Amino acid sequence: MTASPPKAVFADTRSRRLLLIAGLLAATLAAVLLSLAVGSKFIAPLDVLQALGGTTDTETGAIVNGLRLPRTLLGVLAGLALGIAGAVIQGHTRNPLADPALLGITQGAALGIVLAVMVGGISSLFGYVWFGFAGALIATITVFVIGATGRGGPTPVTLALAGAAVSYLLQGLISAVVLFDTDVTDIYRFWKAGSLVGSNLDLLGKATPFIVAGIVLALANTSALNALSLGEDTARALGHRVSLARAIGIGSIVLLTGAVVAIAGPLGFVGLVVPHLARGITGPDYRWLVPVAGLLGVVMVLVADIAGRLVLDKGELPAGIMLALVGVPFFIVLVRRRKLVSI
């Protein structure tokens, strides 16, 4: 039997990846269109397109452009950011169970929000979202600084341990505040469920630059992640500055996750599950894995949000709850396939 030439194997792999990514792009566009069409009133896809172009009746235009478009755009941003952040987090920590909660990002955002409500008396999403972002930023920098104080600098183990310690501390502080202030409890309970409801184009416009900057840093970090997956000594031998690569990775994680978690709450399982699915499509090469994880995140968040609108006769379930209901059994199946969870 004659072995295939290496160039032919590479070309086959590249063609397979491009074909899968093309299918994923089609799925993403379909999810966006469905998100604009499905709700308490179903709007035909052609009418959706006409509404986006401003050539439909007033009521349909108000529903599509005023209500569902900001919600869909938030779903796209959240899925893209959380999917990419999850891939970067798992790459830097070398932990297949890593997600934003591991580095204290979720807890930091939550503490920022409850303090804004309790101390500053701020009760609107537009008002407390930046406190959530600041809390996520401070928590992640704290984890990184603690993880970097050891002799070998920031390693996957020290980052994971520092993240766990900071997360438990922040969760304890949140519980203490929530127990003694009912106003904070109500707002925290709504935020904790994770939802795309209540977004608007103005708020999205302010959050988008942070997310775009995070995506740029994540894509710039992919080459270093490939080298770090071979070990820090090998990465240094290949010419990478490990500490700088860690700092860029943490920076992208903070920008991506902090902005989204502050706006939409903790949309769990996206950052945890999506990188494994992306790895099954692209293999371990982070230059492909990171953007594919972003697309998969968009599909996952939008499908969960759409499903949440349909499961109840009256009202709807937040996307964060739907992600948990679907994500847990799905992740159990995923874990049983050990090749997918190995990093």
Short mmCIF file of C-alpha atoms in Angstrom, two decimals:
data_model
loop_
_atom_site.label_atom_id
_atom_site.label_comp_id
_atom_site.label_asym_id
_atom_site.label_seq_id
_atom_site.Cartn_x
_atom_site.Cartn_y
_atom_site.Cartn_z
CA MET A 1 0.00 0.00 0.00
CA THR A 2 1.33 3.44 -0.94
CA ALA A 3 1.15 6.16 1.70
CA SER A 4 -0.46 9.50 0.70
CA PRO A 5 2.02 12.32 0.11
CA PRO A 6 2.10 14.86 3.01
CA LYS A 7 0.99 17.72 0.71
CA ALA A 8 -2.06 15.74 -0.40
CA VAL A 9 -2.99 14.99 3.21
CA PHE A 10 -2.63 18.69 4.11
CA ALA A 11 -4.79 19.70 1.14
CA ASP A 12 -7.47 17.18 2.14
CA THR A 13 -7.49 18.46 5.72
CA ARG A 14 -7.69 22.08 4.58
CA SER A 15 -10.53 21.28 2.14
CA ARG A 16 -12.45 19.43 4.86
CA ARG A 17 -12.04 22.35 7.26
CA LEU A 18 -13.19 24.89 4.67
CA LEU A 19 -16.22 22.76 3.81
CA LEU A 20 -17.21 22.45 7.48
CA ILE A 21 -16.70 26.17 8.06
CA ALA A 22 -18.88 26.98 5.03
CA GLY A 23 -21.62 24.80 6.53
CA LEU A 24 -21.15 26.51 9.88
CA LEU A 25 -21.50 29.95 8.28
CA ALA A 26 -24.75 28.82 6.65
CA ALA A 27 -26.01 27.57 10.04
CA THR A 28 -25.08 30.90 11.61
CA LEU A 29 -27.02 32.91 9.02
CA ALA A 30 -30.01 30.58 9.44
CA ALA A 31 -29.91 31.07 13.23
CA VAL A 32 -29.81 34.85 12.80
CA LEU A 33 -32.79 34.81 10.44
CA LEU A 34 -34.78 32.54 12.76
CA SER A 35 -33.99 34.78 15.72
CA LEU A 36 -35.51 37.71 13.81
CA ALA A 37 -38.54 35.69 12.68
CA VAL A 38 -39.57 33.64 15.75
CA GLY A 39 -41.41 35.04 18.75
CA SER A 40 -44.90 35.68 20.08
CA LYS A 41 -45.72 36.68 16.50
CA PHE A 42 -44.05 34.67 13.72
CA ILE A 43 -42.80 36.82 10.86
CA ALA A 44 -42.04 35.18 7.52
CA PRO A 45 -38.36 35.37 6.49
CA LEU A 46 -39.20 37.48 3.41
CA ASP A 47 -41.03 40.00 5.62
CA VAL A 48 -38.04 40.04 7.97
CA LEU A 49 -35.74 40.98 5.09
CA GLN A 50 -38.18 43.67 3.94
CA ALA A 51 -38.36 45.06 7.49
CA LEU A 52 -34.57 45.26 7.66
CA GLY A 53 -34.69 47.17 4.39
CA GLY A 54 -37.39 49.50 5.70
CA THR A 55 -40.00 48.42 3.14
CA THR A 56 -42.67 46.79 5.32
CA ASP A 57 -45.59 47.87 7.51
CA THR A 58 -45.00 49.84 10.70
CA GLU A 59 -45.85 47.05 13.18
CA THR A 60 -43.60 44.44 11.57
CA GLY A 61 -40.79 46.96 11.24
CA ALA A 62 -41.10 47.92 14.91
CA ILE A 63 -40.96 44.28 16.03
CA VAL A 64 -38.01 43.32 13.83
CA ASN A 65 -35.90 46.47 14.08
CA GLY A 66 -36.93 47.70 17.52
CA LEU A 67 -37.12 44.47 19.51
CA ARG A 68 -35.60 41.46 17.79
CA LEU A 69 -32.65 43.05 15.99
CA PRO A 70 -30.90 44.33 19.18
CA ARG A 71 -31.62 41.01 20.87
CA THR A 72 -30.21 39.04 17.94
CA LEU A 73 -27.13 41.25 17.69
CA LEU A 74 -26.48 40.74 21.40
CA GLY A 75 -26.80 36.98 20.83
CA VAL A 76 -24.27 37.18 17.99
CA LEU A 77 -21.83 39.23 20.06
CA ALA A 78 -22.27 37.05 23.14
CA GLY A 79 -21.85 33.77 21.26
CA LEU A 80 -18.86 35.02 19.30
CA ALA A 81 -17.15 36.43 22.38
CA LEU A 82 -17.86 33.51 24.74
CA GLY A 83 -16.92 30.88 22.15
CA ILE A 84 -13.59 32.54 21.39
CA ALA A 85 -12.90 33.30 25.07
CA GLY A 86 -13.62 29.69 26.01
CA ALA A 87 -11.07 28.43 23.47
CA VAL A 88 -8.43 30.88 24.73
CA ILE A 89 -9.14 30.05 28.40
CA GLN A 90 -8.84 26.30 27.82
CA GLY A 91 -5.70 26.83 25.75
CA HIS A 92 -3.93 28.84 28.45
CA THR A 93 -5.05 26.77 31.43
CA ARG A 94 -4.77 23.42 29.58
CA ASN A 95 -7.93 22.54 31.48
CA PRO A 96 -10.79 20.96 29.48
CA LEU A 97 -13.31 22.12 32.12
CA ALA A 98 -12.20 25.76 32.05
CA ASP A 99 -14.76 28.49 31.43
CA PRO A 100 -15.16 32.17 32.49
CA ALA A 101 -16.08 31.14 36.03
CA LEU A 102 -12.71 29.40 36.48
CA LEU A 103 -10.82 32.70 36.31
CA GLY A 104 -13.33 34.54 38.50
CA ILE A 105 -14.68 36.63 35.61
CA THR A 106 -18.32 35.79 36.24
CA GLN A 107 -18.05 36.30 39.98
CA GLY A 108 -16.13 39.56 39.52
CA ALA A 109 -18.85 40.94 37.23
CA ALA A 110 -21.55 39.85 39.67
CA LEU A 111 -19.84 41.54 42.62
CA GLY A 112 -19.41 44.74 40.61
CA ILE A 113 -23.12 44.78 39.81
CA VAL A 114 -24.36 44.10 43.34
CA LEU A 115 -22.02 46.79 44.74
CA ALA A 116 -23.26 49.28 42.13
CA VAL A 117 -26.83 48.58 43.19
CA MET A 118 -26.16 48.55 46.94
CA VAL A 119 -23.68 51.43 47.25
CA GLY A 120 -24.52 53.58 44.23
CA GLY A 121 -28.27 52.92 44.11
CA ILE A 122 -28.00 52.11 40.38
CA SER A 123 -30.81 49.82 39.20
CA SER A 124 -30.78 50.02 35.40
CA LEU A 125 -28.89 47.70 33.07
CA PHE A 126 -27.40 50.71 31.29
CA GLY A 127 -26.14 52.05 34.60
CA TYR A 128 -24.60 49.01 36.27
CA VAL A 129 -23.18 47.22 33.21
CA TRP A 130 -19.86 49.07 33.44
CA PHE A 131 -19.48 48.19 37.12
CA GLY A 132 -19.91 44.57 36.08
CA PHE A 133 -17.23 44.98 33.45
CA ALA A 134 -14.88 46.64 35.93
CA GLY A 135 -15.49 43.83 38.44
CA ALA A 136 -14.64 41.22 35.81
CA LEU A 137 -11.49 43.11 34.88
CA ILE A 138 -10.26 43.48 38.47
CA ALA A 139 -11.02 39.83 39.33
CA THR A 140 -9.16 38.48 36.29
CA ILE A 141 -6.12 40.72 36.82
CA THR A 142 -6.07 39.60 40.47
CA VAL A 143 -6.11 35.94 39.41
CA PHE A 144 -3.34 36.55 36.89
CA VAL A 145 -1.15 38.42 39.42
CA ILE A 146 -1.62 35.70 42.07
CA GLY A 147 -0.97 32.99 39.51
CA ALA A 148 2.22 34.75 38.37
CA THR A 149 3.80 35.07 41.82
CA GLY A 150 5.19 31.54 41.85
CA ARG A 151 8.73 30.68 40.78
CA GLY A 152 7.73 29.51 37.32
CA GLY A 153 5.42 32.44 36.61
CA PRO A 154 1.83 31.94 35.47
CA THR A 155 1.26 28.28 34.67
CA PRO A 156 -1.98 26.40 33.92
CA VAL A 157 -2.02 24.97 37.45
CA THR A 158 -1.33 28.24 39.30
CA LEU A 159 -3.90 30.10 37.17
CA ALA A 160 -6.56 27.45 37.83
CA LEU A 161 -5.85 27.39 41.59
CA ALA A 162 -5.77 31.19 41.85
CA GLY A 163 -9.01 31.38 39.86
CA ALA A 164 -10.74 28.88 42.13
CA ALA A 165 -9.63 30.71 45.28
CA VAL A 166 -10.70 34.15 44.01
CA SER A 167 -14.00 32.76 42.71
CA TYR A 168 -14.91 31.27 46.10
CA LEU A 169 -13.98 34.52 47.86
CA LEU A 170 -16.05 36.66 45.50
CA GLN A 171 -19.03 34.30 45.69
CA GLY A 172 -18.95 34.55 49.48
CA LEU A 173 -18.95 38.36 49.31
CA ILE A 174 -21.85 38.32 46.82
CA SER A 175 -23.89 36.03 49.06
CA ALA A 176 -23.28 38.30 52.04
CA VAL A 177 -24.48 41.40 50.15
CA VAL A 178 -27.51 39.67 48.60
CA LEU A 179 -28.67 38.27 51.93
CA PHE A 180 -29.03 41.72 53.50
CA ASP A 181 -30.44 43.81 50.64
CA THR A 182 -33.68 42.80 48.91
CA ASP A 183 -33.28 45.37 46.11
CA VAL A 184 -29.92 43.85 45.22
CA THR A 185 -31.43 40.37 45.43
CA ASP A 186 -34.07 41.13 42.79
CA ILE A 187 -31.61 42.62 40.31
CA TYR A 188 -28.97 39.97 40.95
CA ARG A 189 -31.51 37.17 40.49
CA PHE A 190 -32.55 38.56 37.07
CA TRP A 191 -28.94 39.07 35.95
CA LYS A 192 -27.90 35.62 37.24
CA ALA A 193 -30.43 33.90 34.93
CA GLY A 194 -28.59 35.18 31.84
CA SER A 195 -30.81 36.81 29.23
CA LEU A 196 -30.68 38.68 25.92
CA VAL A 197 -33.83 40.64 26.77
CA GLY A 198 -33.52 44.38 27.35
CA SER A 199 -30.64 45.07 25.00
CA ASN A 200 -30.61 48.11 22.73
CA LEU A 201 -28.43 49.35 19.91
CA ASP A 202 -26.90 52.12 22.03
CA LEU A 203 -25.71 49.68 24.70
CA LEU A 204 -24.43 47.26 22.05
CA GLY A 205 -22.55 50.09 20.37
CA LYS A 206 -20.65 50.82 23.60
CA ALA A 207 -19.83 47.16 24.27
CA THR A 208 -18.78 46.29 20.71
CA PRO A 209 -15.34 48.03 20.73
CA PHE A 210 -14.29 45.96 23.78
CA ILE A 211 -15.40 42.75 22.08
CA VAL A 212 -13.69 43.63 18.79
CA ALA A 213 -10.46 44.42 20.67
CA GLY A 214 -10.75 41.09 22.50
CA ILE A 215 -11.20 39.20 19.23
CA VAL A 216 -8.14 40.88 17.71
CA LEU A 217 -6.02 39.94 20.75
CA ALA A 218 -7.34 36.36 20.69
CA LEU A 219 -6.51 35.91 17.01
CA ALA A 220 -3.05 37.40 17.61
CA ASN A 221 -2.59 34.88 20.43
CA THR A 222 -3.29 31.73 18.38
CA SER A 223 0.29 31.14 17.25
CA ALA A 224 1.52 31.31 20.85
CA LEU A 225 -1.28 28.98 21.98
CA ASN A 226 -0.11 26.40 19.45
CA ALA A 227 3.40 26.65 20.84
CA LEU A 228 2.23 26.58 24.49
CA SER A 229 0.25 23.41 23.81
CA LEU A 230 3.67 21.73 23.32
CA GLY A 231 4.90 23.01 26.71
CA GLU A 232 6.37 26.29 27.93
CA ASP A 233 9.99 25.19 27.35
CA THR A 234 9.19 24.32 23.75
CA ALA A 235 7.34 27.62 23.31
CA ARG A 236 10.41 29.53 24.55
CA ALA A 237 12.64 27.48 22.26
CA LEU A 238 10.40 28.48 19.34
CA GLY A 239 10.94 32.14 20.18
CA HIS A 240 7.73 32.97 22.08
CA ARG A 241 7.75 35.14 25.21
CA VAL A 242 5.53 33.09 27.48
CA SER A 243 4.64 35.84 29.96
CA LEU A 244 3.70 38.22 27.13
CA ALA A 245 1.62 35.50 25.48
CA ARG A 246 -0.19 34.86 28.80
CA ALA A 247 -0.83 38.60 29.24
CA ILE A 248 -2.29 38.92 25.73
CA GLY A 249 -4.46 35.85 26.31
CA ILE A 250 -5.75 37.12 29.65
CA GLY A 251 -6.39 40.53 28.10
CA SER A 252 -8.53 39.02 25.37
CA ILE A 253 -10.43 36.88 27.89
CA VAL A 254 -11.21 39.90 30.08
CA LEU A 255 -12.40 42.05 27.18
CA LEU A 256 -14.51 39.32 25.57
CA THR A 257 -16.07 37.76 28.63
CA GLY A 258 -16.23 40.79 30.89
CA ALA A 259 -18.23 42.86 28.41
CA VAL A 260 -20.70 40.08 27.59
CA VAL A 261 -21.18 38.82 31.14
CA ALA A 262 -21.83 42.34 32.36
CA ILE A 263 -24.52 42.93 29.71
CA ALA A 264 -26.22 39.53 29.40
CA GLY A 265 -25.33 37.74 32.63
CA PRO A 266 -23.51 34.40 32.91
CA LEU A 267 -24.48 32.48 29.77
CA GLY A 268 -23.06 29.19 30.95
CA PHE A 269 -21.77 26.23 28.94
CA VAL A 270 -20.89 28.27 25.84
CA GLY A 271 -17.27 28.83 26.84
CA LEU A 272 -17.11 25.30 28.22
CA VAL A 273 -18.70 23.21 25.44
CA VAL A 274 -18.01 25.12 22.24
CA PRO A 275 -14.19 24.73 22.21
CA HIS A 276 -14.59 20.94 22.36
CA LEU A 277 -16.97 20.98 19.39
CA ALA A 278 -14.61 23.27 17.48
CA ARG A 279 -11.68 20.97 18.26
CA GLY A 280 -13.66 18.09 16.78
CA ILE A 281 -14.03 20.06 13.53
CA THR A 282 -10.64 21.71 13.17
CA GLY A 283 -8.27 19.64 15.27
CA PRO A 284 -5.89 21.25 17.80
CA ASP A 285 -4.62 24.10 15.57
CA TYR A 286 -5.74 27.28 17.38
CA ARG A 287 -5.51 29.35 14.18
CA TRP A 288 -8.59 27.46 13.03
CA LEU A 289 -10.05 26.47 16.38
CA VAL A 290 -10.54 30.01 17.75
CA PRO A 291 -12.64 31.47 14.88
CA VAL A 292 -14.66 28.25 14.53
CA ALA A 293 -15.41 28.32 18.27
CA GLY A 294 -16.75 31.84 17.79
CA LEU A 295 -19.16 30.76 15.04
CA LEU A 296 -20.32 27.74 17.04
CA GLY A 297 -20.92 30.03 20.02
CA VAL A 298 -23.19 32.27 17.93
CA VAL A 299 -25.28 29.30 16.77
CA MET A 300 -25.51 27.88 20.31
CA VAL A 301 -26.62 31.13 21.97
CA LEU A 302 -29.15 32.04 19.29
CA VAL A 303 -30.69 28.55 19.19
CA ALA A 304 -30.99 28.55 23.00
CA ASP A 305 -32.64 31.98 22.94
CA ILE A 306 -35.07 30.93 20.21
CA ALA A 307 -35.95 27.73 22.08
CA GLY A 308 -36.60 29.78 25.22
CA ARG A 309 -39.26 31.77 23.38
CA LEU A 310 -41.11 28.61 22.33
CA VAL A 311 -41.17 26.27 25.35
CA LEU A 312 -43.83 28.16 27.31
CA ASP A 313 -47.36 29.06 26.25
CA LYS A 314 -47.03 32.42 28.01
CA GLY A 315 -43.74 34.20 28.56
CA GLU A 316 -40.31 32.72 27.87
CA LEU A 317 -37.28 31.20 29.54
CA PRO A 318 -34.01 33.19 29.57
CA ALA A 319 -31.26 31.96 27.27
CA GLY A 320 -29.03 31.21 30.27
CA ILE A 321 -31.54 28.68 31.62
CA MET A 322 -32.03 27.06 28.21
CA LEU A 323 -28.27 26.74 27.78
CA ALA A 324 -28.06 24.94 31.12
CA LEU A 325 -30.99 22.61 30.32
CA VAL A 326 -29.49 21.62 26.97
CA GLY A 327 -25.83 22.00 27.86
CA VAL A 328 -25.62 19.60 30.82
CA PRO A 329 -26.76 16.39 29.05
CA PHE A 330 -24.89 17.42 25.93
CA PHE A 331 -21.67 17.91 27.87
CA ILE A 332 -22.08 14.54 29.62
CA VAL A 333 -22.22 12.88 26.20
CA LEU A 334 -19.22 14.92 25.12
CA VAL A 335 -17.17 13.93 28.16
CA ARG A 336 -17.73 10.24 27.41
CA ARG A 337 -15.93 10.77 24.10
CA ARG A 338 -12.49 11.21 25.62
CA LYS A 339 -10.74 12.21 22.39
CA LEU A 340 -12.79 15.40 22.23
CA VAL A 341 -11.98 16.58 25.74
CA SER A 342 -8.25 16.00 25.59
CA ILE A 343 -6.20 19.19 25.17
#
